[in-house]
Amino acid sequence: MANRTYDLLGQVQAAHQFDHDSLFRYASVHVPGFPSSAASTFTVKQFGHGQSNPTFLLEVGNGGSVKRYVLRKKPPGKLLQSAHAVDREYQVLRALGEHTEVPVPKVFCCCMDASVIGTDFYIMEFLEGRIFMDPKLPGLAPERREAIYRETAKVLAALHSVDVDAIGLGKYGRRDNYCKRQLERWTKQYIASTGDSRYPSNPKMLELARWLQQHIPSEDSSGEGIVHGDFRIDNVVFHPIEDRVIGILDWELSTLGNQMTDVAYSCLAYIVDINHENQQVGKGFELTRIPEGIPSQAEYLAEYCSASGKPWPAAVWKFYISLAMFRGAAILAGIYSRWLMGNASGGERAQNAGKQANDLVDSAWAYIARKSVLPNHPPPDPVARDYMKQFGGGNESGRFVPSVKVLKLRNKLIKFMEDHIYPMENEFYKLAQSSSRWTVHPEEESLKELAKKEGLWNLWIPFDSAERAKKLLFDESSRMVSNGEHDQFLGAGLSNLEYGYLCEIMGRSVWAPQVFNCGAPDTGNMEVLLRYGNKEQLLEWLVPLLQGKIRSGFAMTEPQVASSDATNIECSIKREGDSYIINGRKWWTSGAMDPRCKVLIVMGKTDFTAANHKQQSMILVDIQTPGVHIKRPLMVFGFDDAPHGHAEVVFDNVRVPAKNILLGEGRGFEIAQGRLGPGRLHHCMRLIGASERGMQMMVQRALSRKAFGKLIAEHGSFRSDVAKCRIELEKTRLLVLEAADQLDRLGNKKARGTIAMAKVAAPNTALMVLDTAMQVHGAAGVSSDTVLAHLWATSRTLRIADGPDEVHLGTIAKLELRRAKL
C-alpha cells in the first residue's frame, strides 16, 4: 500500500538538529502567511524517506488552526563539491510552478545564510497525498497499478516537454554531452567517496565507467531539455484518492541534458530491487515476475515515448540502464561514505548502501551481457498482432498475449520444426522400427548442435532455477564453461507461462523435445537437481545433462504396488556407513533404455517407521553401478519408444555413495511434489501441441479427400466435429496457460488445483482431437504411416503417467469442498 506523506515522519535525528527559534523568526518574515505570533506553537519533525538532503515538516499552530510546510536543507558536515545544491532545487521548482502545468510543490523562500540554521535551505508547501515506496504497488488492484504507472510515464513526458528557454531555465545547465559529463562527475564523486580505507574503490566500477565512456550514444552530443536526475515512483506524490500525480519531489540532481537518462532511472525497478532496508540489491520484477496490472517495461516506455514524442530507445537502452546503475552505485557509495562520517540522512538504513553499491555494479555488468533488453519496436509488435489474428482475435492486448521475446522464439521454433524436425520424422521412425532401434540417429545429435546455435536450447529452465545454478556453477572459482556458453545452457530466462507457448510447438512431434533438450524425464530430473542438488551433484550430473552429453531416467513406479500413491513405494534405501544399499524393482523407468542414459533418480524408503510422508528419499544412481539390472523394455500400445524406452529395472544390493542422497533422508516426497509442478505441466503444454498437429492434419485431409461425391470438409458431420474440437482445444489451452501463470505467481502449492485441472483436461482433449483426426484419415489414421497413432498412444498414456485422472479429480474436489466450507 501507499504511505501517506504524513506517515513518513519521525523525530529529528541528532546529527540534523538546528535552532528552531531562529528558523521560526526567519520564516515569519520570508514565508507569506506564516504565523508570527509569539503564542504560536512550532514543531519540527523529520521525514524518514530520502538519503540526500534532509527534509523536515514544519507545523505551526495558531488559534486552533495548524499550517504545515516542508523545509529541505543541506546535510551538515563536510560535503562533496557541487552536491546538495538546495538553491538549484528552489530555482527549478519555482520556474515549473509558476510557468507550467507540471505538478510540483509551491516554493516560498530560499535561504543561503548559513547562520540561520547552519546550512542553506528552502521552504515549500506540504503536499498531503500518497507516496508508493514499493514499486510493486502491493495491496492495489491491477487496474490501479496500471493507472499509476501510466500516469507516472505521462508526468515524466510532460516534464520533458517543457520549453526551458520560455520559463527562464535556459541557462540551468549545459545541454550537450550530458552523459559524458555525468560519467566524469559520478566517477570523481565515487573515487572521493571511496578514498577511505574502510571503503576501498571497486575495480569493476571503474571498468564500468570505461565501458560506458566507449558506448555513449551519438544523440548525447545534442542538447535537450530539463532532466530531473532522480525520477522514480517514490519521488512522486499522488493525490490522496485519485491516481494522478500532484507533485514531483527531490530535485537535487536536476539540470539540462539527455532526458532518456531520466526514463532509464525510472525503469530500474524492472531490473533491480534497491531496498535500503536490505543488505543487498535484489532482482527487479522483470526477472521475478511483473505484478498483475503493472505494464511491462516495454509498455511503460511506449507510454512515455507516445506522450513525449521521443523515438523508441531499443538500440541504446543497454547504455542508459547501465548508466543509471552506475550513477546509483556512485550515489550509494556517497551515502555510505556519509554514514561512515556520521552525517547521512536516512539513519541506520544508510549502512547497507556500501554493499548495495557493489551489487549494482555487478547488476550492470550482468545487464550488459544480456543479448536483448528491449524489442526493436514499441508494443504492440506486428508479430503480436499476427498471433492474435491466428486465433481469431482482433485485440492487440490481453492476459495471455506472449511478449515479443517469446513470439520471436516461437517463430524461430516453428521454422526449425518445419525445416528440420518434420522432414526427419520418417527417418527417425525407420531407425526406431529396425533392429538397430536402441541406437541414436546421428542426425539427432547434429540437430541438437543446430538448436544450440539458434538459441533454442534448454528453453524449459525457469529463471529462478537458472539463478541458483549460476551462483553454484559459474562463480569465478569454478567456471565450467566459457563466458558465452553458460547463459545458453541455462535457457532464455523464461517463466513457466512463457515457456508454455514454446513447449506447445515442440509437442507437435514426439521427436522434437529431445532435440531442444526439453524432453522428459530429463527436464524433470534437471529441475530436481537445479532446485535440490548440491554443488557437487550439479557438477557431476547436471552440467552434462544441460550440455546434452548424457541423458537420465526417473525410477519411481513399482509393479507390485499402486505407485500413484507414493507412500506405497517399497524400494529400500538403507544406510551402511558412508554408502546406501538399494534393493527394489521398478518399471516404467522412462529413458533407462537410452544408450546415453548415465544416471537414474531413484525414489525409495530410507525409514519404513517414519511418518508416511517422511519415509521416502531420492538418490542419484550411476546406471553402471553393479547391481543395476535393466530387465526389459516395456511396450506402450505396441510402441517401445526406442531409443528412449521405458524399462523394468531391478536394483539388487546396489551400493552408492551417501553423498548421492538428494536434499537429505525423508525429503523424497517433498522433492516429488516439487517435481510434479513445472516438469509435469510440460506434458500438458506438449499435449496442446499434439492436439494442434491433429487439427492441422485433420483439416488438410478433409480438404483433399472426397467421399460420397464431395469433400469430407463439406460434410456436415465433419464440420460439427472439427468445430467441437477447436472449442475444446482453445478451452484447454487457456486452462494450461492459466495453470502456468499461477505456477509463476503463486507457486506449486497454491496453483495445484488449476494444475490438476490442466492434467485432466489436456490428455482428454488431445484424445478427442486425435481420435477425430484418425477417423477422418480412415485406415491410414491407425497405421504407422502417420504420426497420429503414436501421438494418440502418448496422450492416452499420460492419463496415467502424468498422474491418474482420479488423483487429479480428487485434488480438485477436495479444494472445491474446502472452499465451500470457508
CSV table of C-alpha atoms in Angstrom, one decimal, residues 85-483:
chain,number,residue,atom,x,y,z
A,85,ALA,CA,22.7,22.4,-4.0
A,86,VAL,CA,19.3,23.3,-2.5
A,87,ASP,CA,19.3,26.7,-4.3
A,88,ARG,CA,19.1,24.9,-7.6
A,89,GLU,CA,16.1,22.8,-6.4
A,90,TYR,CA,14.4,26.1,-5.4
A,91,GLN,CA,15.1,27.6,-8.8
A,92,VAL,CA,13.7,24.8,-10.9
A,93,LEU,CA,10.6,24.3,-8.6
A,94,ARG,CA,9.8,28.0,-8.8
A,95,ALA,CA,10.1,28.1,-12.6
A,96,LEU,CA,8.0,25.0,-13.1
A,97,GLY,CA,5.4,26.0,-10.5
A,98,GLU,CA,4.9,29.5,-11.9
A,99,HIS,CA,5.1,28.8,-15.6
A,100,THR,CA,4.0,25.2,-16.4
A,101,GLU,CA,1.3,22.6,-15.6
A,102,VAL,CA,4.0,20.2,-14.3
A,103,PRO,CA,2.9,19.2,-10.8
A,104,VAL,CA,5.4,20.4,-8.3
A,105,PRO,CA,5.1,21.8,-4.7
A,106,LYS,CA,4.9,25.6,-4.4
A,107,VAL,CA,8.1,27.1,-3.0
A,108,PHE,CA,8.1,30.2,-0.7
A,109,CYS,CA,11.7,31.2,0.0
A,110,CYS,CA,15.3,30.1,-0.2
A,111,CYS,CA,17.9,31.0,2.4
A,112,MET,CA,21.6,31.0,1.6
A,113,ASP,CA,22.6,32.4,5.0
A,114,ALA,CA,24.1,29.5,7.0
A,115,SER,CA,23.9,31.5,10.2
A,116,VAL,CA,20.1,30.9,10.4
A,117,ILE,CA,20.1,27.1,10.9
A,118,GLY,CA,23.6,26.1,10.0
A,119,THR,CA,23.2,25.3,6.3
A,120,ASP,CA,21.4,26.6,3.2
A,121,PHE,CA,17.7,25.6,3.0
A,122,TYR,CA,14.4,26.4,1.3
A,123,ILE,CA,10.7,26.2,2.4
A,124,MET,CA,7.9,24.8,0.2
A,125,GLU,CA,4.3,23.7,0.6
A,126,PHE,CA,3.4,20.4,2.2
A,127,LEU,CA,1.6,18.0,-0.1
A,128,GLU,CA,-1.0,15.7,1.6
A,129,GLY,CA,-1.0,12.6,-0.6
A,130,ARG,CA,0.4,9.2,-1.2
A,131,ILE,CA,3.9,8.0,-1.9
A,132,PHE,CA,4.4,4.5,-3.1
A,133,MET,CA,7.6,3.2,-1.5
A,134,ASP,CA,7.4,-0.2,-3.1
A,135,PRO,CA,7.4,-0.1,-7.0
A,136,LYS,CA,5.4,-3.4,-7.0
A,137,LEU,CA,2.5,-1.5,-5.5
A,138,PRO,CA,1.3,-4.2,-3.2
A,139,GLY,CA,-2.3,-4.1,-2.0
A,140,LEU,CA,-3.6,-2.3,-5.0
A,141,ALA,CA,-6.0,-3.7,-7.6
A,142,PRO,CA,-4.4,-4.5,-11.0
A,143,GLU,CA,-6.2,-1.7,-12.7
A,144,ARG,CA,-5.0,0.9,-10.1
A,145,ARG,CA,-1.4,-0.3,-10.6
A,146,GLU,CA,-1.7,0.1,-14.4
A,147,ALA,CA,-3.2,3.6,-13.9
A,148,ILE,CA,-0.4,4.7,-11.6
A,149,TYR,CA,2.4,3.5,-13.9
A,150,ARG,CA,0.9,5.1,-16.9
A,151,GLU,CA,0.3,8.4,-15.0
A,152,THR,CA,3.9,8.3,-13.9
A,153,ALA,CA,5.1,7.9,-17.5
A,154,LYS,CA,2.9,10.7,-18.7
A,155,VAL,CA,4.0,13.1,-16.0
A,156,LEU,CA,7.7,12.4,-16.9
A,157,ALA,CA,6.8,13.1,-20.5
A,158,ALA,CA,5.1,16.4,-19.5
A,159,LEU,CA,8.3,17.4,-17.7
A,160,HIS,CA,10.5,16.6,-20.6
A,161,SER,CA,8.2,18.6,-23.0
A,162,VAL,CA,8.8,21.9,-21.1
A,163,ASP,CA,10.4,24.7,-23.1
A,164,VAL,CA,13.2,25.6,-20.7
A,165,ASP,CA,14.0,28.8,-22.5
A,166,ALA,CA,10.5,30.1,-22.2
A,167,ILE,CA,10.4,29.6,-18.4
A,168,GLY,CA,13.8,31.1,-17.7
A,169,LEU,CA,15.8,27.9,-17.3
A,170,GLY,CA,17.7,28.1,-20.5
A,171,LYS,CA,21.0,28.5,-18.5
A,172,TYR,CA,20.1,26.0,-15.9
A,173,GLY,CA,22.8,23.7,-17.2
A,174,ARG,CA,24.8,22.7,-20.2
A,175,ARG,CA,22.6,20.7,-22.6
A,176,ASP,CA,25.3,18.9,-24.7
A,177,ASN,CA,27.4,15.9,-23.8
A,178,TYR,CA,25.3,15.3,-20.7
A,179,CYS,CA,26.1,11.6,-20.3
A,180,LYS,CA,29.8,12.3,-20.8
A,181,ARG,CA,29.7,14.9,-18.1
A,182,GLN,CA,27.7,12.6,-15.8
A,183,LEU,CA,30.2,9.9,-16.2
A,184,GLU,CA,33.0,12.3,-15.3
A,185,ARG,CA,31.1,13.7,-12.3
A,186,TRP,CA,30.0,10.4,-10.8
A,187,THR,CA,33.4,8.8,-11.3
A,188,LYS,CA,35.0,11.7,-9.4
A,189,GLN,CA,32.4,11.5,-6.7
A,190,TYR,CA,32.7,7.8,-6.4
A,191,ILE,CA,36.5,8.0,-6.1
A,192,ALA,CA,36.1,10.7,-3.5
A,193,SER,CA,33.6,8.6,-1.6
A,194,THR,CA,35.7,5.5,-1.6
A,195,GLY,CA,39.1,7.1,-0.7
A,196,ASP,CA,38.7,5.9,2.9
A,197,SER,CA,40.5,2.6,3.7
A,198,ARG,CA,37.3,1.5,5.3
A,199,TYR,CA,35.6,1.5,1.9
A,200,PRO,CA,38.0,1.0,-1.0
A,201,SER,CA,37.1,1.5,-4.6
A,202,ASN,CA,35.6,-1.4,-6.6
A,203,PRO,CA,37.7,-2.0,-9.8
A,204,LYS,CA,34.6,-3.2,-11.6
A,205,MET,CA,33.0,0.2,-11.1
A,206,LEU,CA,35.9,1.9,-12.7
A,207,GLU,CA,35.9,-0.7,-15.5
A,208,LEU,CA,32.2,0.0,-16.0
A,209,ALA,CA,32.9,3.7,-16.3
A,210,ARG,CA,35.3,3.0,-19.2
A,211,TRP,CA,32.7,0.7,-20.9
A,212,LEU,CA,30.1,3.5,-20.6
A,213,GLN,CA,32.5,6.1,-22.0
A,214,GLN,CA,33.0,3.9,-25.1
A,215,HIS,CA,29.3,3.5,-25.7
A,216,ILE,CA,27.9,7.0,-25.3
A,217,PRO,CA,25.1,7.4,-27.9
A,218,SER,CA,25.6,10.0,-30.6
A,219,GLU,CA,22.4,11.7,-29.5
A,220,ASP,CA,24.2,12.8,-26.4
A,221,SER,CA,26.1,15.5,-28.3
A,222,SER,CA,23.0,17.5,-28.9
A,223,GLY,CA,21.1,19.4,-26.2
A,224,GLU,CA,17.6,18.5,-24.9
A,225,GLY,CA,15.6,19.9,-22.0
A,226,ILE,CA,15.2,19.5,-18.3
A,227,VAL,CA,16.4,16.4,-16.6
A,228,HIS,CA,15.1,15.6,-13.1
A,229,GLY,CA,18.0,13.4,-12.3
A,230,ASP,CA,16.3,11.1,-9.7
A,231,PHE,CA,12.9,10.4,-11.2
A,232,ARG,CA,11.3,7.3,-9.7
A,233,ILE,CA,7.9,6.3,-8.4
A,234,ASP,CA,8.8,7.0,-4.7
A,235,ASN,CA,9.8,10.6,-5.6
A,236,VAL,CA,6.3,11.3,-6.8
A,237,VAL,CA,3.3,12.3,-4.7
A,238,PHE,CA,-0.1,11.0,-5.8
A,239,HIS,CA,-3.4,12.5,-4.9
A,240,PRO,CA,-4.9,11.1,-1.7
A,241,ILE,CA,-7.6,9.1,-3.5
A,242,GLU,CA,-7.1,9.8,-7.2
A,243,ASP,CA,-4.5,8.1,-9.4
A,244,ARG,CA,-2.9,11.4,-10.5
A,245,VAL,CA,0.4,13.0,-9.6
A,246,ILE,CA,0.2,16.2,-7.5
A,247,GLY,CA,3.9,16.7,-7.0
A,248,ILE,CA,7.4,15.6,-8.2
A,249,LEU,CA,9.9,15.7,-5.3
A,250,ASP,CA,13.7,15.6,-4.8
A,251,TRP,CA,15.2,17.9,-7.4
A,252,GLU,CA,18.8,17.9,-6.1
A,253,LEU,CA,20.2,16.3,-9.3
A,254,SER,CA,18.2,18.3,-11.8
A,255,THR,CA,19.8,20.0,-14.7
A,256,LEU,CA,19.5,20.2,-18.5
A,257,GLY,CA,20.7,17.4,-20.8
A,258,ASN,CA,19.9,14.0,-22.1
A,259,GLN,CA,16.4,13.2,-20.9
A,260,MET,CA,16.5,9.5,-21.7
A,261,THR,CA,18.6,9.1,-18.5
A,262,ASP,CA,15.5,10.0,-16.5
A,263,VAL,CA,13.5,7.4,-18.3
A,264,ALA,CA,16.0,4.7,-17.7
A,265,TYR,CA,16.4,5.6,-14.0
A,266,SER,CA,12.6,5.4,-13.6
A,267,CYS,CA,12.8,1.8,-15.1
A,268,LEU,CA,15.4,0.5,-12.7
A,269,ALA,CA,12.7,-1.3,-10.6
A,270,TYR,CA,12.1,-3.6,-13.6
A,271,ILE,CA,15.8,-4.6,-13.4
A,272,VAL,CA,16.9,-4.4,-9.8
A,273,ASP,CA,15.3,-4.2,-6.4
A,274,ILE,CA,17.1,-1.5,-4.3
A,275,ASN,CA,15.5,-1.6,-0.8
A,276,HIS,CA,17.6,0.3,1.7
A,277,GLU,CA,16.3,-2.0,4.5
A,278,ASN,CA,18.1,-4.9,2.8
A,279,GLN,CA,21.8,-5.6,2.8
A,280,GLN,CA,22.0,-6.3,-0.9
A,281,VAL,CA,20.4,-5.5,-4.2
A,282,GLY,CA,17.8,-8.0,-5.4
A,283,LYS,CA,16.3,-8.8,-8.8
A,284,GLY,CA,13.8,-6.5,-10.3
A,285,PHE,CA,10.3,-7.7,-11.1
A,286,GLU,CA,11.1,-8.1,-14.8
A,287,LEU,CA,13.1,-11.1,-13.7
A,288,THR,CA,11.0,-12.2,-10.8
A,289,ARG,CA,7.5,-11.7,-12.2
A,290,ILE,CA,5.7,-8.4,-13.0
A,291,PRO,CA,2.8,-7.9,-10.6
A,292,GLU,CA,-0.5,-8.1,-12.3
A,293,GLY,CA,-1.6,-4.8,-13.7
A,294,ILE,CA,1.8,-3.2,-13.9
A,295,PRO,CA,2.8,-2.6,-17.5
A,296,SER,CA,5.9,-4.4,-18.8
A,297,GLN,CA,9.0,-2.2,-19.2
A,298,ALA,CA,8.3,-2.0,-23.0
A,299,GLU,CA,4.7,-0.9,-22.4
A,300,TYR,CA,5.8,1.7,-19.9
A,301,LEU,CA,8.4,3.0,-22.3
A,302,ALA,CA,5.8,3.0,-25.1
A,303,GLU,CA,3.5,5.2,-22.9
A,304,TYR,CA,6.3,7.6,-22.3
A,305,CYS,CA,7.5,7.8,-26.0
A,306,SER,CA,4.0,8.3,-27.2
A,307,ALA,CA,3.3,11.2,-24.8
A,308,SER,CA,6.7,12.8,-25.3
A,309,GLY,CA,7.3,12.2,-29.0
A,310,LYS,CA,10.6,10.6,-28.3
A,311,PRO,CA,12.0,7.8,-30.6
A,312,TRP,CA,12.0,4.2,-29.4
A,313,PRO,CA,15.3,3.6,-27.5
A,314,ALA,CA,15.9,-0.1,-28.1
A,315,ALA,CA,19.3,0.4,-29.8
A,316,VAL,CA,20.7,2.4,-26.9
A,317,TRP,CA,18.7,1.1,-23.9
A,318,LYS,CA,21.5,-1.1,-22.6
A,319,PHE,CA,23.7,2.0,-22.2
A,320,TYR,CA,21.1,4.1,-20.4
A,321,ILE,CA,20.1,1.4,-17.9
A,322,SER,CA,23.8,0.6,-17.2
A,323,LEU,CA,24.5,4.3,-16.7
A,324,ALA,CA,21.6,4.5,-14.3
A,325,MET,CA,23.0,1.7,-12.3
A,326,PHE,CA,26.5,3.3,-12.4
A,327,ARG,CA,25.1,6.5,-11.1
A,328,GLY,CA,23.0,4.7,-8.5
A,329,ALA,CA,26.2,2.9,-7.3
A,330,ALA,CA,28.0,6.2,-7.0
A,331,ILE,CA,25.1,7.8,-5.0
A,332,LEU,CA,25.0,4.8,-2.7
A,333,ALA,CA,28.7,5.0,-2.2
A,334,GLY,CA,28.3,8.6,-1.2
A,335,ILE,CA,25.5,7.7,1.2
A,336,TYR,CA,27.7,5.1,2.8
A,337,SER,CA,30.6,7.5,3.0
A,338,ARG,CA,28.4,10.0,4.9
A,339,TRP,CA,27.2,7.2,7.1
A,340,LEU,CA,30.8,6.4,8.0
A,341,MET,CA,31.3,10.0,8.9
A,342,GLY,CA,28.1,10.0,10.9
A,343,ASN,CA,26.0,12.6,8.9
A,344,ALA,CA,23.9,10.5,6.5
A,345,SER,CA,20.2,11.3,6.2
A,346,GLY,CA,18.2,8.0,6.5
A,347,GLY,CA,19.9,6.9,9.7
A,348,GLU,CA,20.9,3.3,10.1
A,349,ARG,CA,19.5,2.3,6.7
A,350,ALA,CA,22.4,4.1,5.1
A,351,GLN,CA,24.8,1.4,6.4
A,352,ASN,CA,23.6,-1.0,3.7
A,353,ALA,CA,24.5,1.4,0.9
A,354,GLY,CA,28.1,0.3,0.5
A,355,LYS,CA,27.2,-3.3,-0.2
A,356,GLN,CA,24.4,-2.2,-2.4
A,357,ALA,CA,26.7,0.0,-4.5
A,358,ASN,CA,28.8,-3.0,-5.3
A,359,ASP,CA,25.8,-5.2,-6.1
A,360,LEU,CA,24.6,-2.5,-8.5
A,361,VAL,CA,27.9,-2.7,-10.4
A,362,ASP,CA,27.5,-6.4,-10.7
A,363,SER,CA,24.0,-6.0,-11.9
A,364,ALA,CA,25.1,-3.5,-14.6
A,365,TRP,CA,27.6,-6.0,-15.9
A,366,ALA,CA,25.0,-8.7,-16.0
A,367,TYR,CA,22.7,-6.4,-17.9
A,368,ILE,CA,25.3,-5.5,-20.4
A,369,ALA,CA,25.9,-9.3,-21.0
A,370,ARG,CA,22.3,-9.8,-21.9
A,371,LYS,CA,21.7,-10.5,-25.6
A,372,SER,CA,18.5,-8.5,-25.8
A,373,VAL,CA,16.9,-5.9,-23.4
A,374,LEU,CA,14.1,-4.4,-25.4
A,375,PRO,CA,12.1,-5.3,-28.5
A,376,ASN,CA,13.1,-3.5,-31.7
A,377,HIS,CA,9.8,-1.7,-31.9
A,378,PRO,CA,7.3,-0.5,-29.2
A,379,PRO,CA,4.5,-2.8,-28.4
A,380,PRO,CA,2.1,-3.9,-29.9
A,381,ASP,CA,4.5,-5.5,-32.3
A,382,PRO,CA,3.2,-6.7,-35.7
A,383,VAL,CA,4.2,-10.2,-34.7
A,384,ALA,CA,1.8,-10.0,-31.7
A,385,ARG,CA,-1.0,-8.8,-34.0
A,386,ASP,CA,-0.4,-11.8,-36.3
A,387,TYR,CA,-0.5,-14.1,-33.3
A,388,MET,CA,-3.9,-12.7,-32.2
A,389,LYS,CA,-5.2,-12.9,-35.8
A,390,GLN,CA,-4.2,-16.6,-35.9
A,391,PHE,CA,-6.7,-17.3,-33.1
A,392,GLY,CA,-9.4,-15.1,-34.4
A,393,GLY,CA,-8.8,-12.1,-32.1
A,394,GLY,CA,-8.7,-8.6,-33.2
A,395,ASN,CA,-7.4,-7.0,-30.0
A,396,GLU,CA,-3.8,-6.2,-29.5
A,397,SER,CA,-3.7,-6.8,-25.8
A,398,GLY,CA,-4.9,-9.4,-23.4
A,399,ARG,CA,-3.9,-11.5,-20.5
A,400,PHE,CA,-2.2,-14.3,-22.4
A,401,VAL,CA,-0.6,-12.4,-25.2
A,402,PRO,CA,3.0,-13.5,-25.3
A,403,SER,CA,5.8,-11.0,-25.2
A,404,VAL,CA,7.8,-10.0,-28.3
A,405,LYS,CA,10.7,-12.0,-27.0
A,406,VAL,CA,8.6,-15.1,-26.7
A,407,LEU,CA,7.0,-14.6,-30.1
A,408,LYS,CA,10.4,-14.3,-31.8
A,409,LEU,CA,11.5,-17.6,-30.1
A,410,ARG,CA,8.2,-19.1,-31.1
A,411,ASN,CA,8.7,-18.1,-34.8
A,412,LYS,CA,12.2,-19.5,-34.7
A,413,LEU,CA,11.0,-22.7,-33.2
A,414,ILE,CA,8.2,-23.1,-35.8
A,415,LYS,CA,10.7,-22.6,-38.6
A,416,PHE,CA,13.1,-25.1,-37.1
A,417,MET,CA,10.3,-27.7,-36.8
A,418,GLU,CA,9.3,-27.1,-40.5
A,419,ASP,CA,12.9,-27.1,-41.8
A,420,HIS,CA,14.4,-29.9,-39.7
A,421,ILE,CA,12.1,-31.9,-37.5
A,422,TYR,CA,9.1,-32.8,-39.7
A,423,PRO,CA,11.3,-33.8,-42.7
A,424,MET,CA,13.2,-36.2,-40.4
A,425,GLU,CA,10.3,-37.9,-38.7
A,426,ASN,CA,10.1,-40.8,-41.1
A,427,GLU,CA,13.9,-41.4,-40.8
A,428,PHE,CA,13.6,-41.4,-37.0
A,429,TYR,CA,10.7,-43.9,-37.2
A,430,LYS,CA,12.6,-46.2,-39.6
A,431,LEU,CA,15.5,-46.5,-37.2
A,432,ALA,CA,13.1,-46.9,-34.2
A,433,GLN,CA,11.5,-49.9,-36.0
A,434,SER,CA,14.7,-51.5,-37.1
A,435,SER,CA,17.0,-54.0,-35.4
A,436,SER,CA,19.2,-51.0,-34.5
A,437,ARG,CA,16.4,-49.2,-32.8
A,438,TRP,CA,18.3,-48.9,-29.5
A,439,THR,CA,20.9,-46.6,-31.1
A,440,VAL,CA,20.7,-42.9,-31.6
A,441,HIS,CA,20.2,-41.5,-35.1
A,442,PRO,CA,23.3,-39.4,-36.0
A,443,GLU,CA,21.1,-36.6,-37.4
A,444,GLU,CA,19.6,-36.1,-33.9
A,445,GLU,CA,23.0,-35.0,-32.5
A,446,SER,CA,23.5,-32.7,-35.4
A,447,LEU,CA,20.1,-31.1,-34.9
A,448,LYS,CA,21.0,-30.6,-31.2
A,449,GLU,CA,24.1,-28.6,-32.1
A,450,LEU,CA,22.0,-26.6,-34.5
A,451,ALA,CA,19.4,-25.9,-31.8
A,452,LYS,CA,22.1,-24.6,-29.6
A,453,LYS,CA,23.3,-22.2,-32.2
A,454,GLU,CA,19.8,-21.0,-32.8
A,455,GLY,CA,19.3,-20.2,-29.1
A,456,LEU,CA,16.6,-22.8,-28.8
A,457,TRP,CA,18.4,-24.9,-26.1
A,458,ASN,CA,17.1,-25.6,-22.6
A,459,LEU,CA,14.2,-23.2,-23.0
A,460,TRP,CA,12.3,-25.0,-20.2
A,461,ILE,CA,14.6,-23.8,-17.4
A,462,PRO,CA,12.7,-21.4,-15.1
A,463,PHE,CA,14.7,-18.2,-14.4
A,464,ASP,CA,14.8,-18.8,-10.6
A,465,SER,CA,16.3,-22.2,-11.1
A,466,ALA,CA,18.8,-20.7,-13.5
A,467,GLU,CA,19.8,-18.1,-11.0
A,468,ARG,CA,20.5,-20.8,-8.4
A,469,ALA,CA,22.6,-22.8,-10.9
A,470,LYS,CA,24.6,-19.7,-11.9
A,471,LYS,CA,25.5,-19.0,-8.3
A,472,LEU,CA,26.6,-22.6,-7.7
A,473,LEU,CA,28.2,-23.4,-11.0
A,474,PHE,CA,29.5,-20.3,-12.7
A,475,ASP,CA,31.3,-18.3,-10.0
A,476,GLU,CA,34.9,-17.2,-10.5
A,477,SER,CA,36.4,-20.2,-8.8
A,478,SER,CA,34.6,-22.9,-10.7
A,479,ARG,CA,33.7,-21.7,-14.2
A,480,MET,CA,32.7,-24.9,-16.0
A,481,VAL,CA,32.1,-23.4,-19.5
A,482,SER,CA,33.2,-20.3,-21.3
A,483,ASN,CA,31.6,-17.0,-20.6
